[in-house]
Amino acid sequence: MPSSRNVAAAAALAAAVCCGTPCRADPPPAPSLEIIRPLGDAYNERSSDGDSYPQSLGVRLLLARGPYALTLQYWRNVYLTESGGPGALTRYARLEGGFGTVAPFIARDSSFEAHAEYRILRNAPLYAGIGAVRTWTNYHYPVLTGAGAGLDLHAASTAGMRPFISAFYYPAASGSYVTETAPTRTLTPTFGILKVDFGVVIRSSRSRFFAVIGDGQEVRTGKGLSNDNRFIRSDPYAGIGVRL
């Protein structure tokens, strides 16, 4: 199973690739829209290896003007919850403690992010920004909302194979949760959410369309919760984009 160390290693590798590119006065990134197909897995209380179904989807919009940039991203992972074998129930850890069981089902984990960014380097499209995140599911789990900050190196808008990397951390994403066990209580659990995304954009000087290949990693760590309560997303992906 992936861990936060895997995420850190992936981020370090991507940073090394980015830093190895020649320094030059890059123009602002071109406004673009990307449609992405996640190809990885989700790991949480209800799944130990949730392979992405075809309904999984990513959409990313980038707008830039002068030293400012705005990125909006929607991500959805769809997978079958794991079970112990044919006919077996899926056993999962409840947020309030203890365990529950449910028939295997198609789970949907979705998130939306917005980053407002300012360019901090002249010779590379590196931006620092503040972000907001919201996550939701189709099963009994809190809708999490939080604010954070991070760095975003956008792919250069020139033709060729151009690397990108983004790392944002949301230290206190929280939401309301009604316990499953009696007597019912309303809790407000808090999670730290780390999102790291890196890859390459492949552009041609003769077309507005481009290819994108990348890897998205996400770790949600509950504060004051059992180690059985966790969410890890490990998502290699491929997609197509268009310059707006």
GROMACS .gro file of C-alpha atoms in nm, residues 48-207:
model
  160
   48SER     CA    1  -0.760  -0.211   0.035
   49ASP     CA    2  -0.704  -0.183  -0.341
   50GLY     CA    3  -0.978   0.007  -0.522
   51ASP     CA    4  -0.886  -0.003  -0.891
   52SER     CA    5  -1.025   0.292  -1.090
   53TYR     CA    6  -1.334   0.213  -1.297
   54PRO     CA    7  -1.394   0.382  -1.637
   55GLN     CA    8  -1.628   0.634  -1.468
   56SER     CA    9  -1.327   0.785  -1.289
   57LEU     CA   10  -1.258   1.135  -1.422
   58GLY     CA   11  -1.044   1.444  -1.381
   59VAL     CA   12  -1.106   1.794  -1.521
   60ARG     CA   13  -0.854   2.077  -1.482
   61LEU     CA   14  -0.888   2.441  -1.589
   62LEU     CA   15  -0.597   2.689  -1.587
   63LEU     CA   16  -0.641   3.063  -1.634
   64ALA     CA   17  -0.342   3.303  -1.627
   65ARG     CA   18  -0.290   3.673  -1.679
   66GLY     CA   19   0.023   3.869  -1.594
   67PRO     CA   20   0.173   3.733  -1.270
   68TYR     CA   21  -0.158   3.580  -1.158
   69ALA     CA   22  -0.306   3.235  -1.220
   70LEU     CA   23  -0.620   3.048  -1.120
   71THR     CA   24  -0.655   2.671  -1.134
   72LEU     CA   25  -0.976   2.474  -1.082
   73GLN     CA   26  -0.976   2.095  -1.060
   74TYR     CA   27  -1.243   1.828  -1.020
   75TRP     CA   28  -1.141   1.469  -0.950
   76ARG     CA   29  -1.355   1.157  -0.914
   77ASN     CA   30  -1.241   0.803  -0.829
   78VAL     CA   31  -1.490   0.520  -0.885
   79TYR     CA   32  -1.411   0.168  -0.763
   80LEU     CA   33  -1.560  -0.148  -0.611
   81THR     CA   34  -1.518  -0.183  -0.236
   82GLU     CA   35  -1.314  -0.485  -0.133
   83SER     CA   36  -1.457  -0.792   0.035
   84GLY     CA   37  -1.324  -1.119   0.171
   85GLY     CA   38  -1.450  -1.328  -0.121
   86PRO     CA   39  -1.768  -1.407  -0.317
   87GLY     CA   40  -2.071  -1.316  -0.108
   88ALA     CA   41  -1.864  -1.171   0.177
   89LEU     CA   42  -1.947  -0.834   0.333
   90THR     CA   43  -1.709  -0.539   0.324
   91ARG     CA   44  -1.578  -0.470   0.676
   92TYR     CA   45  -1.474  -0.112   0.753
   93ALA     CA   46  -1.359   0.100   1.045
   94ARG     CA   47  -1.612   0.356   1.169
   95LEU     CA   48  -1.488   0.707   1.243
   96GLU     CA   49  -1.631   0.691   1.596
   97GLY     CA   50  -1.451   0.362   1.662
   98GLY     CA   51  -1.536  -0.001   1.611
   99PHE     CA   52  -1.622  -0.170   1.283
  100GLY     CA   53  -1.921  -0.206   1.055
  101THR     CA   54  -2.010  -0.424   0.758
  102VAL     CA   55  -2.184  -0.349   0.431
  103ALA     CA   56  -2.250  -0.533   0.107
  104PRO     CA   57  -1.981  -0.454  -0.157
  105PHE     CA   58  -2.078  -0.148  -0.362
  106ILE     CA   59  -1.945   0.095  -0.622
  107ALA     CA   60  -1.782   0.376  -0.425
  108ARG     CA   61  -1.732   0.732  -0.551
  109ASP     CA   62  -1.477   0.965  -0.393
  110SER     CA   63  -1.485   1.317  -0.538
  111SER     CA   64  -1.300   1.640  -0.470
  112PHE     CA   65  -1.290   1.997  -0.598
  113GLU     CA   66  -0.992   2.232  -0.562
  114ALA     CA   67  -0.937   2.599  -0.640
  115HIS     CA   68  -0.594   2.767  -0.632
  116ALA     CA   69  -0.535   3.144  -0.651
  117GLU     CA   70  -0.167   3.189  -0.737
  118TYR     CA   71   0.104   3.450  -0.786
  119ARG     CA   72   0.417   3.396  -0.993
  120ILE     CA   73   0.735   3.406  -0.781
  121LEU     CA   74   1.006   3.333  -1.044
  122ARG     CA   75   1.079   3.521  -1.366
  123ASN     CA   76   1.269   3.242  -1.541
  124ALA     CA   77   1.017   2.966  -1.471
  125PRO     CA   78   0.635   2.953  -1.434
  126LEU     CA   79   0.656   2.880  -1.059
  127TYR     CA   80   0.364   3.010  -0.853
  128ALA     CA   81   0.285   3.027  -0.481
  129GLY     CA   82  -0.080   3.018  -0.390
  130ILE     CA   83  -0.362   2.967  -0.147
  131GLY     CA   84  -0.614   2.694  -0.206
  132ALA     CA   85  -0.955   2.566  -0.103
  133VAL     CA   86  -1.066   2.201  -0.115
  134ARG     CA   87  -1.397   2.019  -0.078
  135THR     CA   88  -1.436   1.639  -0.078
  136TRP     CA   89  -1.748   1.422  -0.078
  137THR     CA   90  -1.849   1.056  -0.124
  138ASN     CA   91  -2.155   0.842  -0.196
  139TYR     CA   92  -2.125   0.657   0.137
  140HIS     CA   93  -2.142   0.750   0.506
  141TYR     CA   94  -1.849   0.988   0.543
  142PRO     CA   95  -1.816   1.361   0.623
  143VAL     CA   96  -1.805   1.621   0.348
  144LEU     CA   97  -1.466   1.784   0.413
  145THR     CA   98  -1.392   2.151   0.347
  146GLY     CA   99  -1.066   2.332   0.415
  147ALA     CA  100  -0.812   2.596   0.314
  148GLY     CA  101  -0.440   2.562   0.258
  149ALA     CA  102  -0.137   2.673   0.061
  150GLY     CA  103   0.122   2.537  -0.177
  151LEU     CA  104   0.342   2.572  -0.484
  152ASP     CA  105   0.258   2.512  -0.849
  153LEU     CA  106   0.510   2.482  -1.132
  154HIS     CA  107   0.301   2.497  -1.448
  155ALA     CA  108   0.410   2.342  -1.776
  156ALA     CA  109   0.574   2.594  -2.008
  157SER     CA  110   0.352   2.693  -2.300
  158THR     CA  111   0.623   2.630  -2.562
  159ALA     CA  112   0.628   2.320  -2.784
  160GLY     CA  113   0.795   2.004  -2.656
  161MET     CA  114   0.777   1.788  -2.344
  162ARG     CA  115   0.722   2.027  -2.051
  163PRO     CA  116   0.720   1.912  -1.685
  164PHE     CA  117   0.482   2.034  -1.416
  165ILE     CA  118   0.443   1.976  -1.043
  166SER     CA  119   0.195   2.092  -0.780
  167ALA     CA  120   0.201   2.041  -0.402
  168PHE     CA  121  -0.072   2.177  -0.174
  169TYR     CA  122  -0.145   2.103   0.192
  170TYR     CA  123  -0.474   2.161   0.373
  171PRO     CA  124  -0.403   2.129   0.748
  172ALA     CA  125  -0.757   2.130   0.889
  173ALA     CA  126  -1.026   2.010   0.647
  174SER     CA  127  -1.336   1.917   0.843
  175GLY     CA  128  -1.704   1.835   0.815
  176SER     CA  129  -2.007   1.715   1.007
  177TYR     CA  130  -2.048   1.341   1.072
  178VAL     CA  131  -2.336   1.159   1.241
  179THR     CA  132  -2.223   0.841   1.417
  180GLU     CA  133  -2.360   0.509   1.301
  181THR     CA  134  -2.383   0.361   1.649
  182ALA     CA  135  -2.644   0.443   1.913
  183PRO     CA  136  -2.681   0.679   2.080
  184THR     CA  137  -2.609   0.886   1.770
  185ARG     CA  138  -2.384   1.190   1.804
  186THR     CA  139  -2.274   1.460   1.563
  187LEU     CA  140  -1.896   1.486   1.536
  188THR     CA  141  -1.671   1.722   1.340
  189PRO     CA  142  -1.358   1.523   1.255
  190THR     CA  143  -1.057   1.710   1.114
  191PHE     CA  144  -0.820   1.582   0.847
  192GLY     CA  145  -0.490   1.703   0.706
  193ILE     CA  146  -0.495   1.663   0.327
  194LEU     CA  147  -0.176   1.655   0.119
  195LYS     CA  148  -0.206   1.662  -0.260
  196VAL     CA  149   0.094   1.621  -0.492
  197ASP     CA  150   0.057   1.616  -0.871
  198PHE     CA  151   0.335   1.592  -1.129
  199GLY     CA  152   0.393   1.489  -1.488
  200VAL     CA  153   0.460   1.620  -1.836
  201VAL     CA  154   0.264   1.806  -2.102
  202ILE     CA  155   0.349   1.718  -2.462
  203ARG     CA  156   0.282   2.009  -2.697
  204SER     CA  157   0.314   2.062  -3.071
  205SER     CA  158   0.366   2.403  -3.229
  206ARG     CA  159   0.110   2.311  -3.497
  207SER     CA  160  -0.191   2.232  -3.277
   0.00000   0.00000   0.00000
